[in-house]
Short mmCIF file of C-alpha atoms and ligand atoms in Angstrom, two decimals:
data_model
loop_
_atom_site.label_atom_id
_atom_site.label_comp_id
_atom_site.label_asym_id
_atom_site.label_seq_id
_atom_site.Cartn_x
_atom_site.Cartn_y
_atom_site.Cartn_z
CA MET A 180 56.01 108.35 43.14
CA THR A 181 59.44 106.90 41.24
CA ARG A 182 59.76 103.16 40.22
CA PRO A 183 61.16 101.21 43.00
CA ARG A 184 64.62 100.13 40.85
CA LYS A 185 65.25 96.74 40.03
CA LEU A 186 68.41 94.38 41.77
CA TYR A 187 69.34 91.31 41.00
CA VAL A 188 72.73 89.91 43.37
CA LYS A 189 74.02 86.89 41.62
CA SER A 190 76.83 85.13 44.35
CA PHE A 191 79.27 83.00 44.10
CA GLY A 192 82.16 80.91 45.32
CA CYS A 193 82.27 80.71 49.87
CA GLN A 194 79.68 81.38 52.44
CA MET A 195 81.17 84.48 52.89
CA ASN A 196 79.99 86.28 49.70
CA VAL A 197 75.97 84.98 50.10
CA TYR A 198 76.40 86.85 52.90
CA ASP A 199 78.04 89.78 51.15
CA SER A 200 75.26 89.47 48.49
CA HIS A 201 72.66 89.98 51.02
CA ARG A 202 74.06 92.84 52.98
CA MET A 203 74.91 94.45 49.83
CA ALA A 204 71.46 93.93 49.01
CA ASP A 205 70.29 95.71 53.07
CA MET A 206 72.28 98.66 51.81
CA LEU A 207 71.12 99.70 48.91
CA ALA A 208 67.03 98.50 49.69
CA PRO A 209 66.52 101.96 51.42
CA GLU A 210 67.93 104.09 48.11
CA GLY A 211 65.28 102.21 46.14
CA PHE A 212 66.62 99.11 45.49
CA ALA A 213 63.98 95.73 45.31
CA GLU A 214 65.25 92.52 44.44
CA THR A 215 64.07 90.76 41.54
CA ALA A 216 64.30 86.81 41.13
CA HIS A 217 64.85 87.62 37.12
CA ILE A 218 68.00 89.08 35.71
CA GLU A 219 66.54 90.61 33.14
CA ASP A 220 64.50 93.43 34.67
CA ALA A 221 67.21 94.01 36.40
CA ASP A 222 68.66 98.07 36.47
CA LEU A 223 71.25 97.05 38.31
CA VAL A 224 73.16 93.20 38.22
CA ILE A 225 75.62 92.76 40.39
CA LEU A 226 78.04 89.51 40.16
CA ASN A 227 79.98 88.91 44.01
CA THR A 228 82.36 86.88 42.41
CA CYS A 229 85.06 84.68 43.98
CA HIS A 230 88.87 84.36 42.67
CA ILE A 231 89.80 80.97 44.54
CA ARG A 232 90.01 78.67 41.40
CA GLU A 233 91.28 79.41 37.96
CA LYS A 234 87.68 78.62 36.59
CA ALA A 235 85.60 80.66 39.61
CA ALA A 236 86.95 83.47 37.72
CA ASP A 237 86.14 82.56 34.67
CA LYS A 238 83.49 82.38 35.08
CA VAL A 239 83.18 85.88 35.73
CA TYR A 240 83.84 86.64 32.25
CA SER A 241 81.60 85.34 30.73
CA GLU A 242 78.70 85.62 33.05
CA LEU A 243 79.95 89.38 31.75
CA GLY A 244 79.78 88.96 28.19
CA ARG A 245 76.42 87.37 28.55
CA MET A 246 75.86 91.11 30.57
CA ARG A 247 76.09 92.91 28.05
CA ALA A 248 73.44 91.66 25.58
CA LEU A 249 71.55 92.30 28.73
CA LYS A 250 72.22 95.96 28.15
CA ALA A 251 72.05 96.66 25.56
CA ALA A 252 68.61 94.74 25.56
CA ALA A 253 67.71 97.33 28.26
CA ALA A 254 69.02 100.05 26.34
CA ARG A 255 66.72 99.44 23.38
CA ASP A 256 64.02 99.83 25.99
CA GLY A 257 64.57 102.94 27.06
CA ARG A 258 66.52 101.71 30.48
CA ARG A 259 69.73 101.83 31.70
CA LEU A 260 71.77 99.26 33.18
CA THR A 261 74.70 100.10 35.49
CA VAL A 262 76.52 96.16 36.33
CA ALA A 263 78.75 96.29 39.74
CA VAL A 264 81.71 93.49 40.07
CA ALA A 265 81.70 92.86 43.72
CA GLY A 266 83.52 89.69 45.31
CA CYS A 267 87.39 88.38 45.32
CA VAL A 268 87.67 88.69 41.66
CA ALA A 269 86.69 92.40 42.12
CA GLN A 270 90.15 93.52 44.44
CA ALA A 271 91.68 90.34 42.57
CA GLU A 272 91.77 92.40 39.02
CA GLY A 273 90.42 95.89 40.17
CA GLU A 274 90.41 97.75 36.88
CA GLU A 275 91.17 95.39 34.90
CA ILE A 276 88.12 94.07 34.96
CA ILE A 277 86.54 97.52 32.86
CA ARG A 278 89.93 97.50 30.41
CA ARG A 279 88.73 93.68 29.88
CA ALA A 280 84.98 93.73 30.31
CA PRO A 281 84.33 97.54 29.29
CA VAL A 282 80.76 96.55 29.61
CA VAL A 283 81.43 97.06 33.82
CA ASP A 284 80.56 100.10 35.71
CA LEU A 285 81.58 100.06 38.72
CA VAL A 286 83.97 97.39 40.30
CA VAL A 287 83.81 97.33 44.17
CA GLY A 288 86.25 95.02 46.99
CA PRO A 289 84.92 93.41 50.07
CA GLN A 290 85.27 95.54 52.24
CA ASN A 291 83.67 98.67 50.58
CA TYR A 292 80.42 97.55 50.85
CA HIS A 293 79.23 100.06 52.65
CA ARG A 294 80.37 102.80 49.95
CA LEU A 295 77.55 101.18 47.65
CA PRO A 296 75.47 104.25 47.35
CA GLY A 297 77.68 106.69 46.59
CA LEU A 298 79.62 104.68 44.77
CA LEU A 299 76.49 103.61 42.33
CA ALA A 300 75.24 107.31 42.05
CA ARG A 301 79.55 108.35 41.18
CA ALA A 302 79.25 105.57 38.53
CA GLU A 303 75.53 106.35 37.09
CA ARG A 304 76.92 109.67 36.78
CA GLU A 305 80.41 108.94 35.31
CA GLY A 306 80.68 105.41 34.52
CA ALA A 307 83.83 103.31 35.28
CA VAL A 308 84.62 103.70 39.22
CA VAL A 309 87.53 101.57 40.84
CA ASP A 310 87.39 100.88 44.56
CA THR A 311 88.86 98.08 46.45
CA GLU A 312 91.21 100.22 49.17
CA PHE A 313 90.95 98.95 52.55
CA PRO A 314 90.08 101.88 54.61
CA VAL A 315 89.98 102.96 57.56
CA GLU A 316 86.83 103.06 59.08
CA ASP A 317 84.56 99.24 59.94
CA LYS A 318 81.90 98.89 57.34
CA PHE A 319 80.54 96.54 59.19
CA ASP A 320 79.39 99.50 61.70
CA ILE A 321 78.02 101.40 58.22
CA LEU A 322 76.29 98.54 56.55
CA ARG A 323 72.99 98.48 57.39
CA ALA A 324 70.26 95.41 58.67
CA PRO A 325 67.89 93.98 56.77
CA SER A 326 64.11 94.33 57.32
CA ARG A 327 62.38 91.56 59.09
CA ALA A 328 60.30 90.59 55.53
CA ALA A 329 64.00 90.13 54.16
CA THR A 330 65.42 88.60 56.53
CA ARG A 331 62.00 86.07 56.54
CA ALA A 332 62.81 85.74 52.83
CA ARG A 333 65.79 84.19 53.42
CA GLY A 334 64.64 81.05 55.68
CA VAL A 335 65.48 80.14 58.48
CA GLY A 336 68.84 79.53 58.95
CA ALA A 337 70.94 82.78 58.04
CA PHE A 338 75.34 82.95 57.81
CA VAL A 339 76.81 85.58 60.85
CA THR A 340 80.59 86.84 59.71
CA VAL A 341 82.07 87.20 63.15
CA GLN A 342 85.79 87.51 61.79
CA GLU A 343 86.71 87.62 58.06
CA GLY A 344 89.83 87.92 56.77
CA CYS A 345 93.43 85.53 56.49
CA ASP A 346 96.98 86.18 58.10
CA LYS A 347 97.29 81.82 57.50
CA PHE A 348 98.82 82.59 53.64
CA CYS A 349 98.91 78.80 52.23
CA THR A 350 100.87 78.92 49.16
CA PHE A 351 98.58 78.31 47.04
CA CYS A 352 95.44 80.23 48.86
CA VAL A 353 94.43 83.89 47.18
CA VAL A 354 92.26 84.85 50.69
CA PRO A 355 95.21 86.88 52.20
CA TYR A 356 95.07 89.65 49.28
CA THR A 357 91.46 89.73 48.16
CA ARG A 358 89.68 89.70 52.13
CA GLY A 359 93.20 90.96 53.99
CA ALA A 360 93.98 90.41 56.99
CA GLU A 361 92.35 89.54 60.07
CA VAL A 362 89.93 91.26 61.65
CA SER A 363 86.84 89.83 64.08
CA ARG A 364 83.68 92.09 65.40
CA PRO A 365 83.38 92.60 69.10
CA VAL A 366 80.72 89.98 70.47
CA ILE A 367 77.86 92.82 71.47
CA LYS A 368 77.26 93.59 67.17
CA ILE A 369 77.55 89.92 66.84
CA VAL A 370 74.98 89.47 69.74
CA ALA A 371 72.61 92.03 67.91
CA GLU A 372 72.36 91.25 64.53
CA VAL A 373 71.57 87.36 66.26
CA GLU A 374 69.16 88.86 67.92
CA ARG A 375 67.77 91.31 64.90
CA LEU A 376 67.73 87.34 62.79
CA ALA A 377 65.72 85.30 66.18
CA ASP A 378 63.19 87.98 66.40
CA ALA A 379 62.50 87.68 62.36
CA GLY A 380 61.98 83.93 62.88
CA VAL A 381 65.29 82.43 62.41
CA ARG A 382 66.07 79.35 64.18
CA GLU A 383 69.94 78.44 63.17
CA VAL A 384 72.39 80.58 62.31
CA THR A 385 76.59 79.35 61.23
CA LEU A 386 78.69 81.54 62.45
CA ILE A 387 81.43 82.16 59.48
CA GLY A 388 84.67 82.95 58.86
CA GLN A 389 87.69 82.65 56.63
CA ASN A 390 88.98 81.37 59.94
CA VAL A 391 86.27 81.49 62.31
CA ASN A 392 88.69 79.93 64.95
CA ALA A 393 91.02 82.22 65.08
CA TYR A 394 87.91 84.51 66.16
CA HIS A 395 89.29 86.93 68.75
CA GLY A 396 86.51 90.10 68.67
CA GLU A 397 86.08 91.61 71.84
CA GLY A 398 83.71 90.74 75.12
CA PRO A 399 81.66 92.77 77.10
CA ASP A 400 84.58 92.97 79.61
CA GLY A 401 87.26 94.10 77.17
CA ALA A 402 89.77 90.54 77.38
CA ALA A 403 89.36 89.18 73.39
CA TRP A 404 86.70 86.53 73.11
CA THR A 405 87.57 82.79 71.64
CA LEU A 406 85.11 81.86 69.45
CA GLY A 407 84.07 78.94 71.89
CA ARG A 408 83.07 81.52 74.75
CA LEU A 409 80.99 83.49 71.82
CA LEU A 410 80.03 80.42 70.80
CA GLU A 411 78.14 79.77 74.61
CA ARG A 412 77.51 83.40 74.12
CA VAL A 413 75.31 83.22 71.40
CA ALA A 414 73.83 79.57 72.27
CA GLU A 415 72.26 81.72 75.69
CA LEU A 416 69.44 83.56 72.31
CA PRO A 417 66.28 82.90 72.92
CA GLY A 418 64.51 81.19 69.28
CA ILE A 419 68.57 80.18 67.95
CA ALA A 420 68.07 76.26 68.51
CA ARG A 421 70.68 75.24 66.00
CA LEU A 422 74.22 76.89 65.75
CA ARG A 423 76.95 76.15 63.41
CA TYR A 424 80.43 77.84 62.47
CA THR A 425 82.76 77.72 59.10
CA THR A 426 85.85 77.41 57.99
CA SER A 427 87.71 75.93 60.76
CA HIS A 428 91.54 76.34 61.17
CA PRO A 429 93.25 72.95 62.65
CA CYS A 430 96.03 75.14 64.62
CA ASP A 431 93.79 76.92 66.36
CA MET A 432 91.29 74.45 67.67
CA GLU A 433 91.15 76.18 70.79
CA ALA A 434 90.18 74.24 74.20
CA SER A 435 86.56 75.96 74.46
CA LEU A 436 85.28 75.46 70.69
CA VAL A 437 86.83 72.34 72.53
CA ALA A 438 84.57 72.46 75.21
CA ALA A 439 81.25 74.08 73.62
CA HIS A 440 80.79 71.01 71.98
CA ARG A 441 80.93 69.05 74.86
CA ASP A 442 78.73 71.92 76.65
CA LEU A 443 76.11 72.90 74.26
CA PRO A 444 73.11 70.99 73.54
CA SER A 445 72.37 73.39 70.23
CA LEU A 446 75.93 73.94 69.08
CA MET A 447 75.66 70.81 65.83
CA PRO A 448 77.45 68.05 66.40
CA TYR A 449 79.64 68.76 62.66
CA LEU A 450 82.81 69.88 62.04
CA HIS A 451 84.63 71.14 58.50
CA LEU A 452 87.66 71.22 58.97
CA PRO A 453 90.05 70.88 56.16
CA VAL A 454 93.19 69.77 55.74
CA GLN A 455 94.04 70.32 52.39
CA SER A 456 96.99 66.99 52.43
CA GLY A 457 97.93 63.65 54.22
CA SER A 458 101.45 63.72 53.62
CA ASP A 459 103.77 65.73 55.65
CA ARG A 460 106.33 67.18 53.25
CA ILE A 461 103.24 68.64 51.47
CA LEU A 462 101.60 70.10 53.62
CA ALA A 463 105.42 72.33 54.99
CA ARG A 464 105.32 73.39 51.65
CA MET A 465 101.95 74.29 51.86
CA ASN A 466 102.97 76.57 54.93
CA ARG A 467 100.11 75.16 56.51
CA ARG A 468 101.90 75.27 59.79
CA HIS A 469 100.12 72.29 61.10
CA THR A 470 101.50 68.13 60.93
CA ARG A 471 99.10 64.95 59.49
CA ALA A 472 99.70 64.45 63.42
CA ASP A 473 98.75 67.37 64.33
CA TYR A 474 95.95 67.28 62.77
CA LEU A 475 94.24 63.40 63.44
CA LYS A 476 95.09 65.57 67.18
CA ALA A 477 93.20 67.75 66.75
CA ILE A 478 90.17 65.25 65.57
CA ALA A 479 90.17 63.07 68.25
CA ARG A 480 90.63 65.40 71.26
CA MET A 481 87.48 66.47 69.19
CA ARG A 482 85.76 62.51 69.77
CA ALA A 483 86.97 62.37 73.24
CA ALA A 484 84.50 66.21 73.76
CA GLN A 485 81.73 65.13 72.21
CA PRO A 486 81.39 61.16 70.61
CA LYS A 487 78.80 61.84 67.96
CA MET A 488 81.55 64.52 66.23
CA ALA A 489 81.14 64.49 62.56
CA PHE A 490 83.41 65.13 59.82
CA SER A 491 84.26 66.74 56.46
CA SER A 492 87.16 68.32 55.50
CA ASP A 493 89.04 70.29 51.83
CA PHE A 494 91.32 68.44 49.57
CA ILE A 495 93.95 69.68 47.34
CA VAL A 496 94.84 67.54 45.01
CA GLY A 497 98.53 67.68 42.36
CA PHE A 498 99.97 70.66 44.27
CA PRO A 499 103.72 71.57 43.22
CA GLY A 500 105.42 68.73 44.27
CA GLU A 501 103.07 65.47 45.49
CA SER A 502 104.07 62.43 44.84
CA GLU A 503 102.42 59.04 44.01
CA GLU A 504 102.78 58.32 47.58
CA ASP A 505 102.25 62.10 48.88
CA PHE A 506 98.47 61.44 47.81
CA ARG A 507 98.80 57.83 48.59
CA ALA A 508 99.33 59.47 52.29
CA THR A 509 95.83 61.83 51.37
CA LEU A 510 94.30 58.51 50.93
CA SER A 511 95.67 57.02 53.90
CA LEU A 512 94.42 59.92 56.09
CA LEU A 513 90.56 59.37 54.75
CA ASP A 514 90.54 55.78 56.42
CA GLU A 515 92.03 57.71 59.63
CA VAL A 516 89.37 59.77 59.57
CA GLY A 517 86.71 58.32 58.15
CA TYR A 518 85.48 60.99 57.06
CA ALA A 519 80.98 62.33 57.04
CA GLY A 520 81.70 63.98 53.17
CA ALA A 521 84.06 65.76 51.54
CA PHE A 522 85.06 68.46 49.18
CA SER A 523 87.81 67.74 46.64
CA PHE A 524 89.61 70.31 44.45
CA LYS A 525 92.19 70.22 41.38
CA TYR A 526 95.20 72.87 42.48
CA SER A 527 94.72 75.94 40.60
CA PRO A 528 98.46 78.37 40.50
CA ARG A 529 96.69 81.59 41.50
CA PRO A 530 98.53 84.29 40.07
CA GLY A 531 100.87 86.72 42.97
CA THR A 532 100.75 83.47 45.86
CA PRO A 533 103.88 81.51 46.17
CA ALA A 534 103.22 78.09 45.02
CA ALA A 535 102.23 79.64 41.75
CA ASP A 536 105.82 79.69 41.02
CA MET A 537 107.44 76.44 42.67
CA PRO A 538 108.94 74.31 39.50
CA ASP A 539 107.48 71.03 40.17
CA GLN A 540 103.71 71.60 38.98
CA VAL A 541 101.94 68.47 38.45
CA PRO A 542 100.68 67.60 35.17
CA GLU A 543 97.06 68.16 34.54
CA ALA A 544 96.51 64.94 33.43
CA VAL A 545 98.07 63.29 37.11
CA LYS A 546 94.92 65.63 38.94
CA SER A 547 92.50 64.18 36.94
CA GLU A 548 93.67 61.03 37.61
CA ARG A 549 94.15 61.46 41.41
CA LEU A 550 90.61 63.97 41.80
CA TYR A 551 88.81 60.83 40.75
CA ARG A 552 90.51 58.13 42.81
CA LEU A 553 90.45 60.64 45.95
CA GLN A 554 86.96 61.63 44.66
CA ALA A 555 85.05 57.76 44.55
CA ALA A 556 86.95 57.50 48.19
CA ILE A 557 84.57 60.54 50.33
CA ASP A 558 81.60 58.82 48.34
CA ARG A 559 82.35 56.28 49.39
CA HIS A 560 82.75 57.33 53.06
CA GLN A 561 80.21 59.28 52.12
CA ALA A 562 77.79 56.54 51.40
CA ALA A 563 78.90 54.80 53.90
CA PHE A 564 78.26 57.49 57.04
CA ASN A 565 74.64 57.75 54.79
CA ALA A 566 74.09 53.81 54.86
CA ARG A 567 74.99 54.22 58.75
CA CYS A 568 72.08 56.49 59.37
CA LEU A 569 69.12 54.88 57.68
CA GLY A 570 66.22 53.47 60.86
CA ARG A 571 68.19 55.95 63.21
CA SER A 572 65.81 58.68 64.28
CA PHE A 573 67.38 62.16 63.69
CA GLU A 574 65.95 65.70 64.92
CA VAL A 575 65.66 67.63 61.83
CA LEU A 576 65.40 71.42 60.86
CA PHE A 577 62.18 71.67 58.18
CA GLU A 578 63.73 74.77 55.35
CA LYS A 579 61.24 74.48 53.05
CA THR A 580 59.31 72.99 50.32
CA GLY A 581 60.58 69.64 48.75
CA ARG A 582 60.73 68.68 44.93
CA HIS A 583 57.80 67.09 45.29
CA ALA A 584 54.41 67.97 46.34
CA GLY A 585 53.27 67.62 50.42
CA GLN A 586 57.51 66.89 50.74
CA ILE A 587 59.42 69.03 52.47
CA VAL A 588 63.48 69.30 53.42
CA GLY A 589 65.07 69.93 56.46
CA ARG A 590 69.07 69.51 57.50
CA SER A 591 69.91 67.36 60.58
CA PRO A 592 72.57 68.06 62.60
CA TYR A 593 74.58 66.61 60.24
CA LEU A 594 73.91 68.78 57.21
CA GLN A 595 72.17 66.05 55.39
CA PRO A 596 69.20 67.76 52.90
CA VAL A 597 66.29 65.26 54.64
CA GLN A 598 62.92 64.33 52.58
CA VAL A 599 60.03 64.11 54.65
CA MET A 600 56.27 63.84 53.39
CA ALA A 601 54.63 66.57 56.29
CA PRO A 602 52.78 69.31 56.20
CA ALA A 603 55.08 72.66 54.78
CA ILE A 604 53.59 74.43 58.01
CA MET A 605 56.25 72.57 59.69
CA ILE A 606 58.87 74.53 57.74
CA GLY A 607 60.96 75.89 60.21
CA ASP A 608 60.01 73.68 62.88
CA ILE A 609 63.06 70.85 64.58
CA ALA A 610 61.39 67.81 64.42
CA ALA A 611 62.22 63.66 65.43
CA VAL A 612 62.43 61.97 62.21
CA THR A 613 63.46 58.83 61.76
CA ILE A 614 65.78 57.46 58.35
CA THR A 615 63.45 55.71 56.17
CA ASP A 616 65.69 55.81 52.51
CA LEU A 617 69.27 56.80 51.03
CA GLY A 618 68.76 59.06 47.89
CA ALA A 619 72.09 59.82 45.96
CA ASN A 620 72.14 63.81 47.23
CA SER A 621 69.36 63.02 49.98
CA LEU A 622 68.38 61.04 52.39
CA PHE A 623 64.67 60.52 53.36
CA GLY A 624 62.31 59.66 56.05
CA ALA A 625 59.26 59.50 57.90
CA LEU A 626 57.99 62.23 60.90
CA ALA A 627 58.50 59.68 64.18
CA GLU A 628 55.92 59.39 65.80
CA THR A 629 57.13 58.73 69.43
CA ARG A 630 59.43 61.18 71.31
CA ILE A 631 62.94 61.17 71.37
CA ASP A 632 65.56 62.53 73.40
CA ALA A 633 67.26 64.57 71.37
CA ASP A 634 70.94 63.41 72.01
CA ALA A 635 70.46 59.61 71.61
CA MET A 636 69.08 60.05 68.11
CA LEU A 637 72.89 61.62 67.11
CA MET A 638 75.57 58.79 66.14
CA GLU A 639 77.95 57.44 68.30
CA ALA A 640 81.68 57.58 66.16
N1 SAH B 727 90.13 79.08 55.33
C1 SAH B 727 89.22 77.77 54.64
C2 SAH B 727 89.02 77.63 53.68
C3 SAH B 727 89.99 78.50 51.94
S1 SAH B 727 89.33 78.09 50.41
C4 SAH B 727 90.73 76.88 55.15
O1 SAH B 727 91.63 77.60 55.64
O2 SAH B 727 90.73 76.04 54.85
C5 SAH B 727 88.14 77.06 50.59
C6 SAH B 727 88.90 75.53 50.30
O3 SAH B 727 89.48 75.72 48.75
C7 SAH B 727 90.07 75.58 50.20
O4 SAH B 727 90.16 74.75 51.65
C8 SAH B 727 91.08 74.77 49.80
O5 SAH B 727 90.45 73.29 49.68
C9 SAH B 727 90.44 75.28 48.24
N2 SAH B 727 91.61 75.78 47.83
C10 SAH B 727 91.77 77.11 47.84
N3 SAH B 727 92.73 77.42 46.80
C11 SAH B 727 92.82 76.68 44.94
C12 SAH B 727 93.82 76.72 44.65
N4 SAH B 727 94.92 77.51 44.64
N5 SAH B 727 93.76 75.66 44.01
C13 SAH B 727 92.21 74.50 44.04
N6 SAH B 727 91.87 74.75 45.82
C14 SAH B 727 91.97 75.16 46.67
FE1 SF4 B 728 93.93 80.38 52.56
FE2 SF4 B 728 94.99 79.15 54.22
FE3 SF4 B 728 93.39 81.02 54.76
FE4 SF4 B 728 92.48 78.30 54.60
S1 SF4 B 728 93.75 78.89 56.01
S2 SF4 B 728 92.28 81.08 53.59
S3 SF4 B 728 93.52 78.21 52.85
S4 SF4 B 728 95.64 81.81 53.43
FE1 F3S B 729 85.96 83.15 46.88
FE2 F3S B 729 86.83 85.11 47.30
FE3 F3S B 729 85.47 83.12 49.45
S1 F3S B 729 88.49 83.72 46.53
S2 F3S B 729 85.92 81.07 48.41
S3 F3S B 729 85.22 84.08 47.60
S4 F3S B 729 86.46 83.79 50.10
#
């Protein structure tokens, strides 16, 4: 019998890449590739890359420097190491990657993962293969399902891509170019995938897409279904205790999605709704297609439907032309919404996007100073939200063993990590936990002694 070849996939960037990395491993499993946790043992390394900011893209080239040494070490052992670059840098830079880093054998864009076995065979024969086409066939039809063992090993929560690509063209963003036009998967395909995951023990499913609430996949009735309708259908599947979705755009908060938050107990009351800026002038220059008031209205509709909702967001500071006054509008929006958490980034000019060519770029020092102030405000909000959780009880879905012996870690409905002294056999279970202490990055809790009604455990805004 031939030795199974070892595969190491390293993911950068967003949850789409995490999902895609799993799909690539699943595609290669029947070809005799077993995943390894040790990069030094690998016969094939796939770097699944992100192009969203300059720093993210730079990481790839420093990683490829390491690959050169690894490839040489493998050759000394009489082994061949194949290096593939996948993801959004692959799509954006294509052949340029091989020119800059000849250690790379294969460059494959996100729309071509279903072709991996053939591309790899060619790369091993000829070297330097690049595939960044947008093919006509549907990759989801050809991609392979994970084995039950692989699903189990990946844990109790899983991502399922329901929508890919973006037609919004925010002026700072590379996603419409690296992921292409918006495409939604049909409902029956998604339902079948979630059923398979549930069957292997998955308890929480996050439906993902770059613009997930623009979902408009074909339903079993032939009509285009909204995300709200899809969530309602997926919520019916036995075994799935929790549902989430990400990432949403403020312009696509359709009525059925708002209603789903009111009607579906398994839909977690937590929404990541990126706003990017609190200034209308900057939002217009960003081509966000919504104003500050539109955004606040979307939040208010959600809160009216589900008073226990909490929110998070993404912010960009130092977008071209951003004045101190614009930036203060972002700080005041933060206070107006009262986020449970948020991500913030310095604007990074990306080649080929309109904002990169805008004349009034903000100096680096100003960006750094604003990021510092914004992060301090976000930290304050997050600490305040966490402090409100102290003494309350939440349902926690336990995911893995904790840092200390006897501890296990799970997530609250609001995605906060919660550390609890409890037996490892409870991993995969949902139990009521009373929050007893606040840590820097997680909450500490104890299993609640009496049964509590799940809904009574959520936070009133
Ligand atoms: N589809 C999502 C997320 C896209 S990328 C949305 O519509 O918001 C994730 C986050 O990266 C964005 O929300 C944005 O805050 C940030 N981002 C995107 N392009 C960026 C750039 N050029 N510079 C800095 N941050 C950027
Ligand atoms: Fe990028 Fe804007 Fe599309 Fe989000 S909505 S992926 S930020 S272009
Ligand atoms: Fe990065 Fe591509 Fe995701 S650019 S954020 S990996 S869609």
